[in-house]
Amino acid sequence: MNIQKIIKSAFIVILIAAACPAPIFAFAERSWAFQAGMIPAMGGGMSSYEQSARIGVDNGIYGINRSEKGKSTKNIDQPVGFTGGGEFKLVLFNYYMARVGANYSRSIYGGTGKSLDPAGNIMKVEYSLWYYDIPLMAGISIPFWKDVRITLSGGLAYASGTYSNSFKSDAVNSKAAFSGWALPRVISLSGEYFINYDIAATTAISYYEGSTKVIKNRADYAVLDFTGYRFTFGVSYYMDADKSDRKKQQ
Amino acid sequence: MKHKFLSALILAIILPRTLHSGEYIGLGIHAGFHNDVGNMGQQGNSVIYAGQFNGILGVSAKIDRDPLFIRTGADRSMVLMDGEVKDNSSGELKKTRISYTSIPLYAGINFRIRERGKFYMGMGPVYLLGNGSVHTIDEKVQIRDKIYCLGFITGVQLRVDNYIQVYAEWEYISARSAPKINTDPGQTWKDYSIDYSGHRLHLGFSYFIL
């Protein structure tokens, strides 16, 4: 059984757990959460073979910007992404946590502009990407009084998506899309502030690290890089809150 | 006029101490550092370099209305160790001396750690003013940047007494300038951008005036 199947199986098991009646989970609290936020720098370097061979840029978006006096270039910024999704959590024995989620992320700002091709012509540049991921994590979750829970967790995610680029000038015309999957490592620090006994406002900082194998598209080669930070705000709902009176946790 | 101003200032400092601090508005001062300023490694995998290291001195103002907070301030990042390319692996680029001032406006959620303090996480826009210099084989180019970018912060503040708290913060900002210098001797264009992205760590104390 490969790791993709293991993650998908775990996803199904946890969804079944979510549907089970509460008495089966005497040792656990179940929670659903929904969150949305930003990825300040998405996609890593986004380098590709064509950028290196035809434009002379080995480090992708980090080196794509060129400017010269008298030529109207426009800076190409690292894409900023939107991310949103949901997750199911099990808080086990009050201090341990297992969770599975599903998130969708896409670039919404940056990644486009005008640079110069090797001949000095104005070159229109576009980078964009989207992906979804299914993180599977476990960690420590510490309650502080009845109204706060702070969690540190880590694990793996199944991530899949597409990175597209386009370079157009009088001398260069290159366009490619690279689709693939990977299993990035994930670490997450999150906090929950209980607004009442079963609903909490949440924030989380997550770091994903990992990229696909080299993907071929027409004559071009590149990887899809999932590496980067995500900052999210959200809401979580504790299904079994009535059986675990938070006041007893003080 | 001068006396009135001084009296008002003294009252502003003393009066809140007569009340129990609500931990609503904290004014802080901190020191910290930012390693590998400029992220020279992104120039390519083969670049052999010593990363630039900056020290940070900053002030902060944090308004708490639990569970929410707003935090602003100003950080001055100053060169402690130059960035240096050790060979010709990055073209003409030889040395960086990048400084900057960042003015963030973060909003987020406070998580109270019993009566000892708070853990907080927030994000928001950052206005960054870059300066300093970048050195090539032939010339020294002065930098002047004004960049709007995004960042996030997470920190812990611990109570020393009713008014004073110590805090430690981790801040991440993502920002990159337009090209500043030419590193390719065969071309006339500028192709090296200053990357201000990276992690900052702060350690300081704050005084809660309200």
CSV table of C-alpha atoms in Angstrom, one decimal:
chain,number,residue,atom,x,y,z
A,1,MET,CA,0.0,0.0,0.0
A,2,ASN,CA,1.5,3.3,-1.0
A,3,ILE,CA,1.4,6.4,1.2
A,4,GLN,CA,-1.3,8.1,-1.0
A,5,LYS,CA,-3.6,5.2,-0.2
A,6,ILE,CA,-2.7,5.3,3.5
A,7,ILE,CA,-3.6,9.0,3.7
A,8,LYS,CA,-6.9,8.5,1.8
A,9,SER,CA,-7.8,5.5,4.1
A,10,ALA,CA,-7.1,7.6,7.2
A,11,PHE,CA,-9.2,10.4,5.7
A,12,ILE,CA,-12.2,7.9,5.3
A,13,VAL,CA,-11.6,6.4,8.8
A,14,ILE,CA,-11.7,9.9,10.4
A,15,LEU,CA,-14.8,10.9,8.5
A,16,ILE,CA,-16.5,7.7,9.7
A,17,ALA,CA,-15.4,8.7,13.3
A,18,ALA,CA,-17.1,12.0,12.8
A,19,ALA,CA,-20.3,10.3,12.0
A,20,CYS,CA,-20.3,7.9,15.0
A,21,PRO,CA,-22.5,8.5,18.0
A,22,ALA,CA,-20.9,10.4,20.9
A,23,PRO,CA,-20.7,7.5,23.4
A,24,ILE,CA,-18.2,5.6,21.2
A,25,PHE,CA,-15.8,8.5,21.9
A,26,ALA,CA,-15.8,8.6,25.6
A,27,PHE,CA,-12.0,9.4,25.5
A,28,ALA,CA,-12.2,12.1,22.9
A,29,GLU,CA,-13.8,15.3,21.9
A,30,ARG,CA,-14.7,15.7,18.2
A,31,SER,CA,-14.5,19.1,16.5
A,32,TRP,CA,-15.1,20.5,13.0
A,33,ALA,CA,-13.3,23.7,12.0
A,34,PHE,CA,-13.4,26.0,9.0
A,35,GLN,CA,-10.7,28.4,8.2
A,36,ALA,CA,-9.5,30.9,5.6
A,37,GLY,CA,-6.4,33.0,5.2
A,38,MET,CA,-3.4,34.1,3.2
A,39,ILE,CA,-0.1,32.6,1.9
A,40,PRO,CA,2.3,35.5,1.9
A,41,ALA,CA,4.7,33.9,-0.6
A,42,MET,CA,3.3,31.1,-2.7
A,43,GLY,CA,5.0,28.6,-5.1
A,44,GLY,CA,8.7,28.9,-4.2
A,45,GLY,CA,11.0,29.9,-7.0
A,46,MET,CA,8.8,28.6,-9.9
A,47,SER,CA,11.9,28.0,-12.0
A,48,SER,CA,11.6,25.9,-15.2
A,49,TYR,CA,13.8,24.6,-18.0
A,50,GLU,CA,12.5,27.1,-20.6
A,51,GLN,CA,13.2,30.1,-18.3
A,52,SER,CA,16.8,28.9,-17.9
A,53,ALA,CA,17.4,27.9,-21.6
A,54,ARG,CA,15.5,30.6,-23.4
A,55,ILE,CA,15.4,33.6,-21.0
A,56,GLY,CA,18.6,32.9,-19.1
A,57,VAL,CA,17.0,32.9,-15.6
A,58,ASP,CA,18.0,29.9,-13.5
A,59,ASN,CA,16.2,30.9,-10.3
A,60,GLY,CA,12.7,31.5,-11.6
A,61,ILE,CA,10.7,34.4,-10.1
A,62,TYR,CA,13.6,35.4,-7.9
A,63,GLY,CA,15.6,36.4,-10.9
A,64,ILE,CA,13.0,37.1,-13.6
A,65,ASN,CA,12.8,40.9,-13.0
A,66,ARG,CA,15.0,43.0,-15.3
A,67,SER,CA,14.8,46.7,-15.8
A,68,GLU,CA,16.5,49.2,-18.0
A,69,LYS,CA,16.3,52.9,-18.3
A,70,GLY,CA,13.7,53.9,-21.0
A,71,LYS,CA,11.9,50.6,-21.0
A,72,SER,CA,8.6,50.3,-19.3
A,73,THR,CA,8.9,47.2,-17.2
A,74,LYS,CA,6.7,46.3,-14.3
A,75,ASN,CA,7.9,44.4,-11.3
A,76,ILE,CA,6.8,40.8,-11.0
A,77,ASP,CA,6.0,40.1,-7.3
A,78,GLN,CA,6.0,36.7,-5.6
A,79,PRO,CA,2.3,35.5,-5.8
A,80,VAL,CA,0.3,36.0,-2.6
A,81,GLY,CA,-2.3,33.2,-2.2
A,82,PHE,CA,-5.7,32.7,-0.6
A,83,THR,CA,-6.2,29.5,1.3
A,84,GLY,CA,-9.4,28.1,2.7
A,85,GLY,CA,-10.8,24.8,4.0
A,86,GLY,CA,-12.0,22.7,6.8
A,87,GLU,CA,-10.8,20.0,9.1
A,88,PHE,CA,-12.0,17.4,11.5
A,89,LYS,CA,-10.2,17.0,14.9
A,90,LEU,CA,-10.1,14.5,17.7
A,91,VAL,CA,-8.9,15.8,21.0
A,92,LEU,CA,-7.8,12.7,22.8
A,93,PHE,CA,-7.5,12.4,26.6
A,94,ASN,CA,-7.7,16.2,26.7
A,95,TYR,CA,-4.0,16.8,25.7
A,96,TYR,CA,-3.5,15.0,22.4
A,97,MET,CA,-4.8,15.8,19.0
A,98,ALA,CA,-5.3,14.1,15.6
A,99,ARG,CA,-6.7,15.9,12.7
A,100,VAL,CA,-7.4,15.6,9.0
A,101,GLY,CA,-8.3,18.5,6.7
A,102,ALA,CA,-8.9,19.6,3.2
A,103,ASN,CA,-7.7,23.0,1.9
A,104,TYR,CA,-7.8,24.8,-1.4
A,105,SER,CA,-5.3,27.5,-2.2
A,106,ARG,CA,-4.7,29.7,-5.2
A,107,SER,CA,-2.6,32.7,-6.1
A,108,ILE,CA,-4.7,35.9,-6.1
A,109,TYR,CA,-2.1,38.7,-6.3
A,110,GLY,CA,1.3,39.2,-7.8
A,111,GLY,CA,3.0,36.9,-10.3
A,112,THR,CA,2.4,39.1,-13.3
A,113,GLY,CA,4.4,42.0,-14.8
A,114,LYS,CA,6.8,43.0,-17.6
A,115,SER,CA,10.5,42.1,-17.7
A,116,LEU,CA,13.1,42.0,-20.5
A,117,ASP,CA,13.9,39.0,-22.7
A,118,PRO,CA,17.6,38.2,-23.6
A,119,ALA,CA,17.4,40.5,-26.6
A,120,GLY,CA,16.2,43.4,-24.5
A,121,ASN,CA,12.5,43.3,-25.7
A,122,ILE,CA,9.7,43.9,-23.3
A,123,MET,CA,8.5,40.5,-22.1
A,124,LYS,CA,5.1,39.9,-20.5
A,125,VAL,CA,5.4,37.4,-17.6
A,126,GLU,CA,2.7,35.5,-15.8
A,127,TYR,CA,3.0,33.0,-13.0
A,128,SER,CA,0.0,31.4,-11.3
A,129,LEU,CA,-0.8,28.3,-9.3
A,130,TRP,CA,-3.5,26.5,-7.5
A,131,TYR,CA,-3.6,23.4,-5.4
A,132,TYR,CA,-5.5,21.4,-2.8
A,133,ASP,CA,-4.1,19.5,0.1
A,134,ILE,CA,-5.3,16.9,2.6
A,135,PRO,CA,-3.1,17.2,5.8
A,136,LEU,CA,-3.0,14.4,8.3
A,137,MET,CA,-1.5,15.6,11.6
A,138,ALA,CA,-1.1,14.6,15.2
A,139,GLY,CA,0.3,16.6,18.1
A,140,ILE,CA,-0.1,18.1,21.6
A,141,SER,CA,-3.1,20.3,22.5
A,142,ILE,CA,-2.9,22.1,25.8
A,143,PRO,CA,-6.0,23.7,27.4
A,144,PHE,CA,-5.6,26.8,29.5
A,145,TRP,CA,-8.5,27.3,31.7
A,146,LYS,CA,-11.9,26.9,30.1
A,147,ASP,CA,-11.5,29.4,27.3
A,148,VAL,CA,-8.2,28.7,25.5
A,149,ARG,CA,-6.5,25.7,23.7
A,150,ILE,CA,-3.1,25.9,22.1
A,151,THR,CA,-2.0,23.1,19.7
A,152,LEU,CA,1.3,22.2,18.1
A,153,SER,CA,1.0,19.4,15.5
A,154,GLY,CA,2.9,18.0,12.6
A,155,GLY,CA,2.4,15.4,9.9
A,156,LEU,CA,2.1,14.9,6.2
A,157,ALA,CA,-0.2,16.2,3.5
A,158,TYR,CA,-1.3,14.8,0.2
A,159,ALA,CA,-1.1,17.9,-2.1
A,160,SER,CA,-2.0,18.2,-5.8
A,161,GLY,CA,-2.3,21.1,-8.2
A,162,THR,CA,-1.1,23.0,-11.2
A,163,TYR,CA,1.6,25.6,-11.7
A,164,SER,CA,1.3,27.7,-14.9
A,165,ASN,CA,3.7,30.2,-16.5
A,166,SER,CA,3.8,32.3,-19.6
A,167,PHE,CA,6.5,34.4,-21.2
A,168,LYS,CA,5.7,36.5,-24.3
A,169,SER,CA,7.8,39.0,-26.2
A,170,ASP,CA,8.9,39.5,-29.8
A,171,ALA,CA,11.6,36.9,-29.4
A,172,VAL,CA,10.1,34.5,-26.8
A,173,ASN,CA,6.8,32.8,-26.7
A,174,SER,CA,6.6,30.1,-24.0
A,175,LYS,CA,3.6,28.8,-22.1
A,176,ALA,CA,3.4,25.7,-19.9
A,177,ALA,CA,1.3,24.2,-17.1
A,178,PHE,CA,2.7,21.6,-14.7
A,179,SER,CA,0.3,19.3,-12.8
A,180,GLY,CA,1.4,16.9,-10.1
A,181,TRP,CA,1.2,15.7,-6.6
A,182,ALA,CA,3.5,15.4,-3.6
A,183,LEU,CA,3.5,14.6,0.1
A,184,PRO,CA,4.8,17.8,1.8
A,185,ARG,CA,5.6,17.8,5.5
A,186,VAL,CA,3.4,20.1,7.6
A,187,ILE,CA,3.9,21.7,11.0
A,188,SER,CA,1.2,23.8,12.5
A,189,LEU,CA,0.8,26.1,15.6
A,190,SER,CA,-2.8,27.0,16.3
A,191,GLY,CA,-4.9,28.6,19.1
A,192,GLU,CA,-8.6,28.4,19.9
A,193,TYR,CA,-10.4,30.9,21.9
A,194,PHE,CA,-13.8,29.6,23.1
A,195,ILE,CA,-16.5,32.1,22.6
A,196,ASN,CA,-18.9,29.8,24.4
A,197,TYR,CA,-18.8,26.2,25.5
A,198,ASP,CA,-18.8,24.6,22.1
A,199,ILE,CA,-17.6,27.3,19.6
A,200,ALA,CA,-14.1,28.7,19.3
A,201,ALA,CA,-12.4,31.4,17.2
A,202,THR,CA,-9.2,30.0,15.8
A,203,THR,CA,-5.9,31.2,14.3
A,204,ALA,CA,-3.1,29.0,12.9
A,205,ILE,CA,0.3,29.3,11.3
A,206,SER,CA,1.2,26.3,9.2
A,207,TYR,CA,4.4,25.6,7.3
A,208,TYR,CA,4.4,23.2,4.4
A,209,GLU,CA,7.6,21.9,2.9
A,210,GLY,CA,7.8,19.8,-0.2
A,211,SER,CA,7.5,19.8,-3.9
A,212,THR,CA,6.6,17.4,-6.7
A,213,LYS,CA,9.0,15.4,-8.8
A,214,VAL,CA,10.1,17.1,-12.0
A,215,ILE,CA,7.1,17.4,-14.3
A,216,LYS,CA,7.2,17.5,-18.1
A,217,ASN,CA,4.9,19.7,-20.2
A,218,ARG,CA,5.6,19.9,-23.9
A,219,ALA,CA,9.3,20.8,-24.1
A,220,ASP,CA,9.4,22.3,-20.6
A,221,TYR,CA,10.2,20.9,-17.2
A,222,ALA,CA,9.5,22.2,-13.7
A,223,VAL,CA,8.3,21.2,-10.2
A,224,LEU,CA,5.3,22.4,-8.3
A,225,ASP,CA,6.5,23.7,-4.9
A,226,PHE,CA,4.1,23.6,-2.0
A,227,THR,CA,6.6,25.1,0.4
A,228,GLY,CA,5.5,28.2,2.4
A,229,TYR,CA,3.7,29.6,5.3
A,230,ARG,CA,-0.1,29.9,5.7
A,231,PHE,CA,-1.8,32.1,8.2
A,232,THR,CA,-5.5,31.4,8.8
A,233,PHE,CA,-8.4,32.6,10.9
A,234,GLY,CA,-11.5,30.4,11.5
A,235,VAL,CA,-14.1,28.9,13.7
A,236,SER,CA,-14.3,25.5,15.3
A,237,TYR,CA,-17.3,23.6,16.6
A,238,TYR,CA,-17.0,21.0,19.3
A,239,MET,CA,-19.6,18.3,18.8
A,240,ASP,CA,-19.2,16.6,22.2
A,241,ALA,CA,-18.9,19.8,24.3
A,242,ASP,CA,-21.8,19.0,26.5
A,243,LYS,CA,-20.1,15.9,28.0
A,244,SER,CA,-16.8,17.6,28.7
A,245,ASP,CA,-17.7,20.7,30.8
A,246,ARG,CA,-14.8,23.0,30.2
A,247,LYS,CA,-15.1,24.5,33.7
A,248,LYS,CA,-13.8,21.1,35.0
A,249,GLN,CA,-10.6,21.6,33.1
A,250,GLN,CA,-9.5,24.5,35.3
B,1,MET,CA,3.0,76.1,27.9
B,2,LYS,CA,6.0,73.9,28.6
B,3,HIS,CA,4.9,73.3,32.2
B,4,LYS,CA,1.4,72.3,31.1
B,5,PHE,CA,2.8,69.8,28.6
B,6,LEU,CA,5.1,68.3,31.3
B,7,SER,CA,2.2,68.1,33.8
B,8,ALA,CA,0.0,66.4,31.3
B,9,LEU,CA,2.7,63.9,30.5
B,10,ILE,CA,3.4,63.1,34.2
B,11,LEU,CA,-0.4,62.7,34.8
B,12,ALA,CA,-0.7,60.4,31.8
B,13,ILE,CA,2.0,58.2,33.3
B,14,ILE,CA,1.0,58.3,36.9
B,15,LEU,CA,-2.8,58.3,36.7
B,16,PRO,CA,-3.2,54.9,35.1
B,17,ARG,CA,-1.2,53.4,37.9
B,18,THR,CA,-3.8,54.4,40.4
B,19,LEU,CA,-6.2,52.1,38.6
B,20,HIS,CA,-5.8,48.4,38.1
B,21,SER,CA,-4.2,47.8,34.7
B,22,GLY,CA,-6.8,46.5,32.2
B,23,GLU,CA,-4.0,45.3,29.9
B,24,TYR,CA,-5.7,47.2,27.1
B,25,ILE,CA,-2.9,49.4,25.6
B,26,GLY,CA,0.7,48.3,25.9
B,27,LEU,CA,3.7,50.3,24.7
B,28,GLY,CA,6.8,48.2,24.2
B,29,ILE,CA,10.5,48.4,23.3
B,30,HIS,CA,12.4,45.4,21.9
B,31,ALA,CA,15.6,44.2,20.4
B,32,GLY,CA,16.0,41.3,18.0
B,33,PHE,CA,17.7,40.0,14.8
B,34,HIS,CA,17.1,39.0,11.2
B,35,ASN,CA,19.4,36.4,9.8
B,36,ASP,CA,20.3,36.1,6.0
B,37,VAL,CA,19.0,39.5,5.1
B,38,GLY,CA,18.7,39.6,1.3
B,39,ASN,CA,18.4,35.8,1.0
B,40,MET,CA,21.4,35.6,-1.3
B,41,GLY,CA,21.0,31.8,-1.6
B,42,GLN,CA,18.0,32.5,-3.9
B,43,GLN,CA,20.5,33.8,-6.5
B,44,GLY,CA,21.1,30.2,-7.3
B,45,ASN,CA,22.1,26.9,-5.7
B,46,SER,CA,25.7,27.4,-6.5
B,47,VAL,CA,26.2,30.8,-4.8
B,48,ILE,CA,28.8,30.6,-2.1
B,49,TYR,CA,28.1,33.4,0.4
B,50,ALA,CA,28.1,34.6,4.0
B,51,GLY,CA,24.6,35.8,4.8
B,52,GLN,CA,24.0,39.3,6.0
B,53,PHE,CA,23.0,39.5,9.7
B,54,ASN,CA,21.0,42.5,11.1
B,55,GLY,CA,20.2,43.6,14.6
B,56,ILE,CA,16.8,45.1,15.2
B,57,LEU,CA,15.7,47.8,17.6
B,58,GLY,CA,12.0,48.5,17.7
B,59,VAL,CA,9.0,50.0,19.5
B,60,SER,CA,5.5,48.5,19.6
B,61,ALA,CA,2.0,49.5,20.5
B,62,LYS,CA,-0.5,46.7,21.2
B,63,ILE,CA,-4.2,47.3,21.8
B,64,ASP,CA,-5.9,44.3,23.4
B,65,ARG,CA,-9.6,43.8,23.6
B,66,ASP,CA,-9.7,40.1,24.3
B,67,PRO,CA,-9.8,38.0,22.3
B,68,LEU,CA,-8.8,40.5,19.6
B,69,PHE,CA,-5.7,42.7,19.3
B,70,ILE,CA,-4.1,45.2,17.0
B,71,ARG,CA,-0.4,45.7,17.0
B,72,THR,CA,1.7,48.3,15.3
B,73,GLY,CA,5.1,49.8,15.8
B,74,ALA,CA,8.3,50.5,14.0
B,75,ASP,CA,11.4,48.4,13.7
B,76,ARG,CA,14.8,49.6,12.6
B,77,SER,CA,17.0,46.8,11.2
B,78,MET,CA,20.7,47.6,11.1
B,79,VAL,CA,23.6,45.8,9.6
B,80,LEU,CA,25.8,43.8,12.1
B,81,MET,CA,27.5,41.6,9.5
B,82,ASP,CA,27.7,42.3,5.8
B,83,GLY,CA,26.5,39.9,3.3
B,84,GLU,CA,29.3,38.7,1.1
B,85,VAL,CA,29.6,36.6,-2.0
B,86,LYS,CA,32.8,34.5,-1.7
B,87,ASP,CA,33.5,33.9,-5.3
B,88,ASN,CA,32.1,34.9,-8.8
B,89,SER,CA,29.1,32.6,-8.4
B,90,SER,CA,26.7,35.5,-8.4
B,91,GLY,CA,28.1,37.5,-11.3
B,92,GLU,CA,29.1,41.0,-10.3
B,93,LEU,CA,27.5,41.0,-6.9
B,94,LYS,CA,30.0,41.2,-4.1
B,95,LYS,CA,28.6,42.6,-0.9
B,96,THR,CA,25.3,43.8,0.6
B,97,ARG,CA,24.7,46.2,3.4
B,98,ILE,CA,20.9,46.4,3.6
B,99,SER,CA,19.1,48.2,6.3
B,100,TYR,CA,15.4,48.9,6.6
B,101,THR,CA,12.6,50.3,8.7
B,102,SER,CA,9.4,48.3,8.9
B,103,ILE,CA,6.0,49.6,10.1
B,104,PRO,CA,3.5,46.8,10.5
B,105,LEU,CA,-0.2,46.8,11.3
B,106,TYR,CA,-1.2,43.4,12.6
B,107,ALA,CA,-4.6,42.2,13.8
B,108,GLY,CA,-5.3,38.8,15.4
B,109,ILE,CA,-6.4,36.8,18.4
B,110,ASN,CA,-5.0,36.7,22.0
B,111,PHE,CA,-5.0,33.5,23.9
B,112,ARG,CA,-4.8,34.0,27.6
B,113,ILE,CA,-2.4,31.7,29.4
B,114,ARG,CA,-4.1,31.6,32.7
B,115,GLU,CA,-3.1,34.7,34.7
B,116,ARG,CA,0.5,34.6,33.5
B,117,GLY,CA,0.1,36.3,30.2
B,118,LYS,CA,-1.0,35.8,26.6
B,119,PHE,CA,-0.1,34.0,23.5
B,120,TYR,CA,-1.1,35.9,20.3
B,121,MET,CA,-1.1,35.4,16.6
B,122,GLY,CA,-1.9,38.0,13.9
B,123,MET,CA,-1.3,39.1,10.4
B,124,GLY,CA,-1.5,42.3,8.3
B,125,PRO,CA,0.1,44.8,6.0
B,126,VAL,CA,3.6,46.1,6.5
B,127,TYR,CA,5.1,49.3,5.1
B,128,LEU,CA,8.8,48.8,4.6
B,129,LEU,CA,11.4,51.5,3.9
B,130,GLY,CA,14.7,50.0,2.6
B,131,ASN,CA,18.0,51.7,2.4
B,132,GLY,CA,21.7,50.8,2.6
B,133,SER,CA,23.9,49.7,-0.3
B,134,VAL,CA,24.8,46.9,-2.6
B,135,HIS,CA,28.3,46.5,-3.9
B,136,THR,CA,29.4,45.1,-7.2
B,137,ILE,CA,32.9,44.6,-8.5
B,138,ASP,CA,32.9,48.1,-10.0
B,139,GLU,CA,30.4,50.2,-8.0
B,140,LYS,CA,28.5,50.8,-4.8
B,141,VAL,CA,24.8,51.4,-5.4
B,142,GLN,CA,22.6,53.1,-2.8
B,143,ILE,CA,19.2,51.5,-2.1
B,144,ARG,CA,16.0,53.4,-1.5
B,145,ASP,CA,12.8,51.3,-1.4
B,146,LYS,CA,9.2,51.8,-0.3
B,147,ILE,CA,7.3,48.5,-0.3
B,148,TYR,CA,3.9,47.5,0.8
B,149,CYS,CA,3.9,43.9,1.8
B,150,LEU,CA,2.3,41.2,4.0
B,151,GLY,CA,3.6,39.7,7.3
B,152,PHE,CA,2.5,37.8,10.3
B,153,ILE,CA,3.5,37.7,13.9
B,154,THR,CA,3.1,35.3,16.8
B,155,GLY,CA,4.3,36.0,20.3
B,156,VAL,CA,4.1,35.4,24.0
B,157,GLN,CA,3.8,38.1,26.7
B,158,LEU,CA,4.3,37.3,30.3
B,159,ARG,CA,3.3,39.4,33.3
B,160,VAL,CA,6.0,40.8,35.5
B,161,ASP,CA,3.6,43.0,37.5
B,162,ASN,CA,0.3,44.7,36.8
B,163,TYR,CA,1.8,47.1,34.3
B,164,ILE,CA,5.0,45.5,32.9
B,165,GLN,CA,5.2,42.4,30.7
B,166,VAL,CA,8.0,40.8,28.9
B,167,TYR,CA,7.4,39.6,25.4
B,168,ALA,CA,9.0,37.4,22.7
B,169,GLU,CA,7.9,37.5,19.1
B,170,TRP,CA,8.5,35.7,15.9
B,171,GLU,CA,7.7,37.8,12.8
B,172,TYR,CA,7.7,36.8,9.2
B,173,ILE,CA,7.6,39.4,6.3
B,174,SER,CA,7.5,38.7,2.6
B,175,ALA,CA,8.9,41.6,0.5
B,176,ARG,CA,11.1,42.1,-2.6
B,177,SER,CA,12.2,45.2,-4.4
B,178,ALA,CA,12.5,46.0,-8.1
B,179,PRO,CA,15.9,45.3,-9.7
B,180,LYS,CA,18.7,47.5,-8.3
B,181,ILE,CA,22.0,46.5,-9.9
B,182,ASN,CA,23.3,44.7,-12.9
B,183,THR,CA,25.1,41.4,-12.0
B,184,ASP,CA,25.7,40.3,-15.6
B,185,PRO,CA,28.7,42.0,-17.3
B,186,GLY,CA,27.4,41.1,-20.7
B,187,GLN,CA,24.1,43.1,-20.3
B,188,THR,CA,23.0,46.6,-19.5
B,189,TRP,CA,19.9,45.8,-17.5
B,190,LYS,CA,19.5,45.7,-13.8
B,191,ASP,CA,18.7,42.2,-12.6
B,192,TYR,CA,19.3,41.9,-8.9
B,193,SER,CA,16.4,42.6,-6.5
B,194,ILE,CA,16.7,43.1,-2.8
B,195,ASP,CA,14.8,40.4,-0.9
B,196,TYR,CA,13.6,41.7,2.5
B,197,SER,CA,11.7,38.4,3.2
B,198,GLY,CA,12.5,36.4,6.2
B,199,HIS,CA,12.1,35.7,9.9
B,200,ARG,CA,12.7,38.2,12.7
B,201,LEU,CA,12.9,37.5,16.4
B,202,HIS,CA,12.1,40.1,19.0
B,203,LEU,CA,12.6,40.2,22.8
B,204,GLY,CA,11.4,43.1,24.8
B,205,PHE,CA,9.1,44.5,27.5
B,206,SER,CA,5.9,46.5,27.4
B,207,TYR,CA,4.3,48.9,29.8
B,208,PHE,CA,0.5,48.8,29.9
B,209,ILE,CA,-0.8,52.4,30.3
B,210,LEU,CA,-4.4,51.3,30.4
